[in-house]
Structure formats: C-alpha cells, structure tokens
PDB file of C-alpha atoms in Angstrom:
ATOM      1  CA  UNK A   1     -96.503 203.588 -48.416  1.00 41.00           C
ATOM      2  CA  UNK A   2     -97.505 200.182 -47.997  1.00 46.00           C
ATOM      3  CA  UNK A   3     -96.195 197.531 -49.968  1.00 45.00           C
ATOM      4  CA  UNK A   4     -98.124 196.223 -53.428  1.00 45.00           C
ATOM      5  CA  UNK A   5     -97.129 193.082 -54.256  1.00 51.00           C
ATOM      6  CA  UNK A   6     -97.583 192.462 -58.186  1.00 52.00           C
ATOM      7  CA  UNK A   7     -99.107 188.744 -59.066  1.00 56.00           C
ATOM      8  CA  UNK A   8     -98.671 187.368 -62.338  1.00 57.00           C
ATOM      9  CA  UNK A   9    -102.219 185.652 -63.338  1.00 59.00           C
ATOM     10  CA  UNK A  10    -101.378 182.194 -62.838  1.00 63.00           C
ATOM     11  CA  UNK A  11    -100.123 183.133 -59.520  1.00 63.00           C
ATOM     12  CA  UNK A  12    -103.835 184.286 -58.556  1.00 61.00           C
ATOM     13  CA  UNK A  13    -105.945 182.388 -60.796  1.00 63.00           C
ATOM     14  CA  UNK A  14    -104.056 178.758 -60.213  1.00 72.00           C
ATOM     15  CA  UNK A  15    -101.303 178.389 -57.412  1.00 74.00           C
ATOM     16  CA  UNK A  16    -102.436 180.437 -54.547  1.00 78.00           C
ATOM     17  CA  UNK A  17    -105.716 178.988 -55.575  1.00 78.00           C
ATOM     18  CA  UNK A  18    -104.297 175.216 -54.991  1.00 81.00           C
ATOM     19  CA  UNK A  19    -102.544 175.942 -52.270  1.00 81.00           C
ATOM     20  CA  UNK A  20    -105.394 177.707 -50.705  1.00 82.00           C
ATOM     21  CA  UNK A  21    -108.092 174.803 -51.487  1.00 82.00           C
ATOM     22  CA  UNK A  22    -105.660 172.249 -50.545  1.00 83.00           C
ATOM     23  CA  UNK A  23    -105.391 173.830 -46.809  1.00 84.00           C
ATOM     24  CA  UNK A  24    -108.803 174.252 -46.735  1.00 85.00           C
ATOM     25  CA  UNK A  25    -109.401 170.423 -47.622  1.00 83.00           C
ATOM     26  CA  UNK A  26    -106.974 169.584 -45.369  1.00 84.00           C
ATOM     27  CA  UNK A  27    -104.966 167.362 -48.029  1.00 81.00           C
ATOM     28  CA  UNK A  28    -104.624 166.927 -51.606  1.00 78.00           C
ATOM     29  CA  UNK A  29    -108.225 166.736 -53.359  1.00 79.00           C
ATOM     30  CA  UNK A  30    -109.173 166.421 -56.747  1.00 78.00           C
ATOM     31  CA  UNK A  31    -109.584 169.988 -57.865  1.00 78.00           C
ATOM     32  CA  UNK A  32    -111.001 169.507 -61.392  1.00 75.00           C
ATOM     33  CA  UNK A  33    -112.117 173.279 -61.474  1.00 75.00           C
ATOM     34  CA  UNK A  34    -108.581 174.705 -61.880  1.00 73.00           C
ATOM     35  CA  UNK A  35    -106.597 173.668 -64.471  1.00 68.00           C
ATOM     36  CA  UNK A  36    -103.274 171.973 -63.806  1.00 64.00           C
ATOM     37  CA  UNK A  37    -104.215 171.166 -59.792  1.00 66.00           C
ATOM     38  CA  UNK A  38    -103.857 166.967 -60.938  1.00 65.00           C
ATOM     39  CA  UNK A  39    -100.477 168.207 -59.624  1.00 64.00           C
ATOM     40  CA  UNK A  40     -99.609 169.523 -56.568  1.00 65.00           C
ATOM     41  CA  UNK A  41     -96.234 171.112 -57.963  1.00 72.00           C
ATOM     42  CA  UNK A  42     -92.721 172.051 -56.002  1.00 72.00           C
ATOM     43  CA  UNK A  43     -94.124 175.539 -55.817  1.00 74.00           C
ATOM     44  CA  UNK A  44     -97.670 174.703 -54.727  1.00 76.00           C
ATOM     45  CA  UNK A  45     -95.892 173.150 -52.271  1.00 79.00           C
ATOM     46  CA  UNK A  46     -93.917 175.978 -51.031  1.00 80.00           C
ATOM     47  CA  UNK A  47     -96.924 177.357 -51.331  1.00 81.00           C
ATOM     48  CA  UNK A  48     -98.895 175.376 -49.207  1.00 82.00           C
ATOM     49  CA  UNK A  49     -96.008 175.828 -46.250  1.00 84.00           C
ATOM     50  CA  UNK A  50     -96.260 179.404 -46.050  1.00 83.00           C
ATOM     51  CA  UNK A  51     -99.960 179.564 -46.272  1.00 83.00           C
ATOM     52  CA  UNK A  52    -100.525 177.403 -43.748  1.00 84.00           C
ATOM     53  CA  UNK A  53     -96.936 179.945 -41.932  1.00 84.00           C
ATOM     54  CA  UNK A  54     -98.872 182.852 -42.798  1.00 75.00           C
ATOM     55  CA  UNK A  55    -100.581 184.970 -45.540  1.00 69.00           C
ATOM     56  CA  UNK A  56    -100.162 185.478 -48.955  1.00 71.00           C
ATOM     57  CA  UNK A  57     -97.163 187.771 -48.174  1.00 75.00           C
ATOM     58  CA  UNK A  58     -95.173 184.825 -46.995  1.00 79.00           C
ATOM     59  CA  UNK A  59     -95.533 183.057 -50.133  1.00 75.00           C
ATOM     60  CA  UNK A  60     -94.024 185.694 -52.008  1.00 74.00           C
ATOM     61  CA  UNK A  61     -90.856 185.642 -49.887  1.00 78.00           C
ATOM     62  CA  UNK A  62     -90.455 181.814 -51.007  1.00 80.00           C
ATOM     63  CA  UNK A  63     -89.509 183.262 -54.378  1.00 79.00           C
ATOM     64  CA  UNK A  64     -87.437 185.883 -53.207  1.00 82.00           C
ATOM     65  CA  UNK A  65     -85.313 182.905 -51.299  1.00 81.00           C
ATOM     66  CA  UNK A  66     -85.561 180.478 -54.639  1.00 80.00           C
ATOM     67  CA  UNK A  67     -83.850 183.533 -57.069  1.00 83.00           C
ATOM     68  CA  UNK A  68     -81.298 184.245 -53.887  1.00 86.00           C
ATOM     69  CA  UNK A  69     -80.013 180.524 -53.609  1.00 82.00           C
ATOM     70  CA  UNK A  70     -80.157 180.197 -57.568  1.00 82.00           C
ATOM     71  CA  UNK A  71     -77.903 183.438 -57.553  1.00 86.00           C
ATOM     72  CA  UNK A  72     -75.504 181.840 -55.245  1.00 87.00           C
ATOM     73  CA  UNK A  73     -76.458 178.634 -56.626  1.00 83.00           C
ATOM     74  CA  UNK A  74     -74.967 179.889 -60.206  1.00 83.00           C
ATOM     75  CA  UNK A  75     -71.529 181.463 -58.448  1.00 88.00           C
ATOM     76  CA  UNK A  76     -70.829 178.277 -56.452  1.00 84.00           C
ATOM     77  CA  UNK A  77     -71.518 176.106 -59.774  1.00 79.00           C
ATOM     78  CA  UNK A  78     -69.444 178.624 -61.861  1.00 81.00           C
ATOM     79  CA  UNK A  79     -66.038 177.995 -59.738  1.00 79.00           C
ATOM     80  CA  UNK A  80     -64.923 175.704 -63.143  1.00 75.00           C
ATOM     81  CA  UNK A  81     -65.012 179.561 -64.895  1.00 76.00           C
ATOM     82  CA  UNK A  82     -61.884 180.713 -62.170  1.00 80.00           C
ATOM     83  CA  UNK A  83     -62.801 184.497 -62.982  1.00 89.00           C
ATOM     84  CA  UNK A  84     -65.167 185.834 -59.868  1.00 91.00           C
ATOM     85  CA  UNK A  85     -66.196 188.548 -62.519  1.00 92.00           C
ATOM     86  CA  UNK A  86     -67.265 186.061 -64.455  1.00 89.00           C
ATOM     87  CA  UNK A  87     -68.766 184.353 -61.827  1.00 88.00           C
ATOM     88  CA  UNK A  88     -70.636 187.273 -60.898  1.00 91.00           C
ATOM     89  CA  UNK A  89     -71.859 188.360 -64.407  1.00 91.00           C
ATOM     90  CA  UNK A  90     -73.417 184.937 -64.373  1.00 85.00           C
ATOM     91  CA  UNK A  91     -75.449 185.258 -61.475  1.00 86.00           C
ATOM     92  CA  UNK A  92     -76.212 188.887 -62.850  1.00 89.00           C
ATOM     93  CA  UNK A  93     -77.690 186.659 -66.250  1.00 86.00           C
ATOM     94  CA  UNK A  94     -79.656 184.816 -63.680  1.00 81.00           C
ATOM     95  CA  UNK A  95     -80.982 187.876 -62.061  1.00 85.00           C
ATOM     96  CA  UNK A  96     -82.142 189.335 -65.649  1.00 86.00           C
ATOM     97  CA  UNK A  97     -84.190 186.253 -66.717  1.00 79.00           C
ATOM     98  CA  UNK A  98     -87.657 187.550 -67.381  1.00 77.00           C
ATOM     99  CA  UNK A  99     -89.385 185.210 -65.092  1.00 71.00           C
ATOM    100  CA  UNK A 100     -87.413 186.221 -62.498  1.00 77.00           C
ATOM    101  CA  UNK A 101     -87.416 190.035 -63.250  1.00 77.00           C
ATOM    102  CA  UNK A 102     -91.481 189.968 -63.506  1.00 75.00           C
ATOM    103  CA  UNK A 103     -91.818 187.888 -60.663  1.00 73.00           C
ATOM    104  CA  UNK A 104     -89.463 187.675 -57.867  1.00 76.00           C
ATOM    105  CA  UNK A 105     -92.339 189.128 -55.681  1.00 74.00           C
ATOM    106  CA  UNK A 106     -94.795 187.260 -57.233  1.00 74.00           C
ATOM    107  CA  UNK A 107     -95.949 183.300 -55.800  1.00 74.00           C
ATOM    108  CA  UNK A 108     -95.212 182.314 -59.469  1.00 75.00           C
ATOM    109  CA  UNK A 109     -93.605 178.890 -60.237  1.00 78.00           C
ATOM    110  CA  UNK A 110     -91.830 179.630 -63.073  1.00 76.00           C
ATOM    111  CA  UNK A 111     -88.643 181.508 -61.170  1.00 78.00           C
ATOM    112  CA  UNK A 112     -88.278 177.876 -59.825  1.00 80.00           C
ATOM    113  CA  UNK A 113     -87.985 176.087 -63.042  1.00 81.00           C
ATOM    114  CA  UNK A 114     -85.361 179.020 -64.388  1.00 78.00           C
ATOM    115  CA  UNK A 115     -83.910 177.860 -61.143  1.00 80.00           C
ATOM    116  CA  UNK A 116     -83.451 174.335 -61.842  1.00 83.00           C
ATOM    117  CA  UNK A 117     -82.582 174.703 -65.635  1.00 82.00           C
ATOM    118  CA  UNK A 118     -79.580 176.657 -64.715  1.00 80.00           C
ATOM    119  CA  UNK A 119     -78.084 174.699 -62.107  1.00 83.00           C
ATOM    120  CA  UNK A 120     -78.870 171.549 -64.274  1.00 85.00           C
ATOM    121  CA  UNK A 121     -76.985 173.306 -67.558  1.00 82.00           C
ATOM    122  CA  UNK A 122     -73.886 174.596 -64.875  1.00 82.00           C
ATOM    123  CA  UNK A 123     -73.165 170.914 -63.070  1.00 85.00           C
ATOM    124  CA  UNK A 124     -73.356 169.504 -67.348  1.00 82.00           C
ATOM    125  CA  UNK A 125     -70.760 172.177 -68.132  1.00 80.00           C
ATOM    126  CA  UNK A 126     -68.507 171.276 -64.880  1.00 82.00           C
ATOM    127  CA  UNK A 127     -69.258 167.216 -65.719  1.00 82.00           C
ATOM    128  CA  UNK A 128     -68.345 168.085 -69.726  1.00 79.00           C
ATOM    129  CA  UNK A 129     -64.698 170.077 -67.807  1.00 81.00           C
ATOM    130  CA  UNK A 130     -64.200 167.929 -64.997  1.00 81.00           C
ATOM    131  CA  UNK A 131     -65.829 164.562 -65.909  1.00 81.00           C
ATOM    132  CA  UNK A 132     -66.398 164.090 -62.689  1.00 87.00           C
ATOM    133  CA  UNK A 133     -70.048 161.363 -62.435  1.00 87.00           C
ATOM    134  CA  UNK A 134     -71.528 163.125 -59.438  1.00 91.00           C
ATOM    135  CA  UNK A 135     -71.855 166.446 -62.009  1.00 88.00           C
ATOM    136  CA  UNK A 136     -73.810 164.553 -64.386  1.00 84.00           C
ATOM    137  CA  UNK A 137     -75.815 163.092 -61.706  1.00 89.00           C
ATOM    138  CA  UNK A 138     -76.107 166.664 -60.115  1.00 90.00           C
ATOM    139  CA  UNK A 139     -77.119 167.849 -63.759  1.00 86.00           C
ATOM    140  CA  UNK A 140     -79.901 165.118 -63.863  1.00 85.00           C
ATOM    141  CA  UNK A 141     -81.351 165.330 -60.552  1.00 89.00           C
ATOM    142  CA  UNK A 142     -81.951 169.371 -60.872  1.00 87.00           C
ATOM    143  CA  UNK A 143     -83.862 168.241 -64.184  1.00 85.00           C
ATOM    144  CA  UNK A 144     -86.111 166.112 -62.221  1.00 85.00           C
ATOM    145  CA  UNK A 145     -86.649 169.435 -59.888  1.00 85.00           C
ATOM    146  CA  UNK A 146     -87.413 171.156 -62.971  1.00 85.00           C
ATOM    147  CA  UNK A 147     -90.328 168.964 -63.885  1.00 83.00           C
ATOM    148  CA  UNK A 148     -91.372 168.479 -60.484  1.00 81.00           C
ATOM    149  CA  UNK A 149     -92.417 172.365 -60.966  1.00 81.00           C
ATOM    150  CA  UNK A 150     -94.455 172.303 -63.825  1.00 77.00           C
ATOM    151  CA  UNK A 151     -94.853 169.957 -66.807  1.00 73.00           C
ATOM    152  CA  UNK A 152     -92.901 172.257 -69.138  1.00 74.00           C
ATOM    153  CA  UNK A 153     -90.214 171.712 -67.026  1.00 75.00           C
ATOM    154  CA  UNK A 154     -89.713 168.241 -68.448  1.00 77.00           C
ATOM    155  CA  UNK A 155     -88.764 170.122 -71.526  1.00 76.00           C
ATOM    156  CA  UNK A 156     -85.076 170.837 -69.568  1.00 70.00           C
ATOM    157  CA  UNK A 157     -84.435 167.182 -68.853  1.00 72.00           C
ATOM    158  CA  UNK A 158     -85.297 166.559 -73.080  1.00 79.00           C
ATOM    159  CA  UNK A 159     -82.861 169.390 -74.174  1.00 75.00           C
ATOM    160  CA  UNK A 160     -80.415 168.435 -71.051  1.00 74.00           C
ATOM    161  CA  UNK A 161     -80.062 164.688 -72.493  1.00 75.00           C
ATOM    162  CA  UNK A 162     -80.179 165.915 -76.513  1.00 78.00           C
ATOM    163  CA  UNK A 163     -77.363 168.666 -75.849  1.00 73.00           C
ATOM    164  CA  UNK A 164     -75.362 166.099 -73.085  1.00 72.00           C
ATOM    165  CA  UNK A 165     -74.870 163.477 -76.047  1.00 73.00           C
ATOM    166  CA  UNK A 166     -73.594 165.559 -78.884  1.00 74.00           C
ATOM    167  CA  UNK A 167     -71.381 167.136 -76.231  1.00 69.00           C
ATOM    168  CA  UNK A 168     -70.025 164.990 -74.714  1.00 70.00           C
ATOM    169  CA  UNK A 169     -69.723 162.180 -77.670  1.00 66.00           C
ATOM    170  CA  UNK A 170     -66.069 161.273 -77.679  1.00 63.00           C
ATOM    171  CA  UNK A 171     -64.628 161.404 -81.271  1.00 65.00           C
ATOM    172  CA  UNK A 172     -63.818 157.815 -82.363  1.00 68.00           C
ATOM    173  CA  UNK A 173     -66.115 155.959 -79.573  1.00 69.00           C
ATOM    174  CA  UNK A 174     -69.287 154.088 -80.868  1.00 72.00           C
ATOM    175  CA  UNK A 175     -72.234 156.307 -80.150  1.00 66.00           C
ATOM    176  CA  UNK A 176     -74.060 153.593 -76.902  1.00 67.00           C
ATOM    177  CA  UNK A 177     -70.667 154.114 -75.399  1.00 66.00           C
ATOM    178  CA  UNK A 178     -71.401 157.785 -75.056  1.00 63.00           C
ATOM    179  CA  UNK A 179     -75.248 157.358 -74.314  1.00 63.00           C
TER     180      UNK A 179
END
C-alpha cells in the first residue's frame, strides 16, 4: 500500500503554502494572502530546504528528525535525573505530546516549538541543580528557537523567565540579585 501522509490544516493551508510561494518567488515576498507569511518561521524554513531537496514527502521527514533529536535531546538533558529509566520515561513524555503524536508525519511547526520548550525547561532544571551559567544560557537560547517557530512560541520564553525567578530566588537575597 502506498504511503498516506496525514497533514494537519495549517500544514496545507499555510506552511507548505509559504514555503512553496517563497521557492517559486525565488526569495522572501510579501505574501499578504496567507496569514502569518510576515514570517518566514524555523519550520518554513526547513520547509523551504526540502522543497527546494525534493517533494512534499521530504518535508515531512524534517519532523520526523526534529521529534528524534528532541527524544535524544530530552535523555542527554535528563543525565542530572541519574536513573536511565527515568531518562527514558522522559523521552517517552516527549513522544506522547499531542503535537507530536498528531503530527510527526505531518510538515507542521508546532512539533518544533514542543521541541524547544522542553529542552529550554530541562537545561533550567540542570542550571536550578547544577548552577552551572551555560544551563541558563542553554535554557534561554532554546526559548529564542521557540519563538523563532511561531509567535506563540514567545509564550515559553514569558513562562521560562516567570517560573526561573520564583525558582531560583535565593531565600534571604534582595529580589534584583536574583533577576
């Protein structure tokens, strides 16, 4: 049987669209038909790379790469945790996100912002055990990945910096001192 991908509706109606336009303009155009093309996102980009590779079948393997690096991703991030069943029922977690389960085989950006959040929540949890700076650096820079997929992804760099001060706020230090 041959294979049937399934495409969420934004994948259709607004990436693949982008990407597709973008290629045919041969650079980033104004596309004020499609909602959202102002900007050309990390997956549009992706996108864009295995359109121009390919077909529409290579896109959908970009996604299936994104969840496999976030899986390992989330073990290598969880070492702090010292139990590899642990480990492992993280990256299961990761595997059971609903973005991901609907559309691993789907060019849909949203498995790249789950992504993102993840790793950015892991290196804050190793930072808030380890206090090491280049975790909370680490945590920061995957937020900016987050919002460099979609808008809403801004929303993980907001709760990232809310949930990193009352943390990590060290009893009996002024509150700048732990901002």
């Amino acid at each position: 049987a041959a294979f049937s991908p399934v495409y969420g509706y934004d994948a259709l109606d607004r990436h693949l669209s982008i990407a597709k336009e973008y290629i045919q303009a041969g650079g980033f155009i104004p596309l004020t038909h499609i909602w959202g093309s102002e900007f050309p996102n990390q997956g549009a980009m992706l996108f864009i790379i295995a359109l121009a590779l390919g077909d529409d079948r290579l896109a959908q393997v970009t996604n299936i790469y994104a969840v496999t690096c976030g899986v390992l991703g989330v073990f290598a991030l969880a070492r702090p945790l010292r139990s590899v069943p642990l480990r492992l029922f993280a990256c299961l977690v990761v595997l059971s996100l609903p973005a991901i389960t609907q559309y691993v085989a789907s060019p849909y950006i949203d498995v790249y912002v789950q992504v993102w959040i993840l790793a950015a929540w892991l290196t804050l949890g190793n930072y808030a055990i380890r206090r090491r700076p280049a975790d909370l650096v680490a945590a920061g820079l995957f937020c900016g990945l987050a919002a460099a997929v979609k808008y809403q992804g801004c929303i993980a760099l907001a709760s990232l910096l809310v949930f990193a001060v009352v943390w990590l706020h060290v009893r009996n230090e002024p509150w700048h001192r732990s901002l």
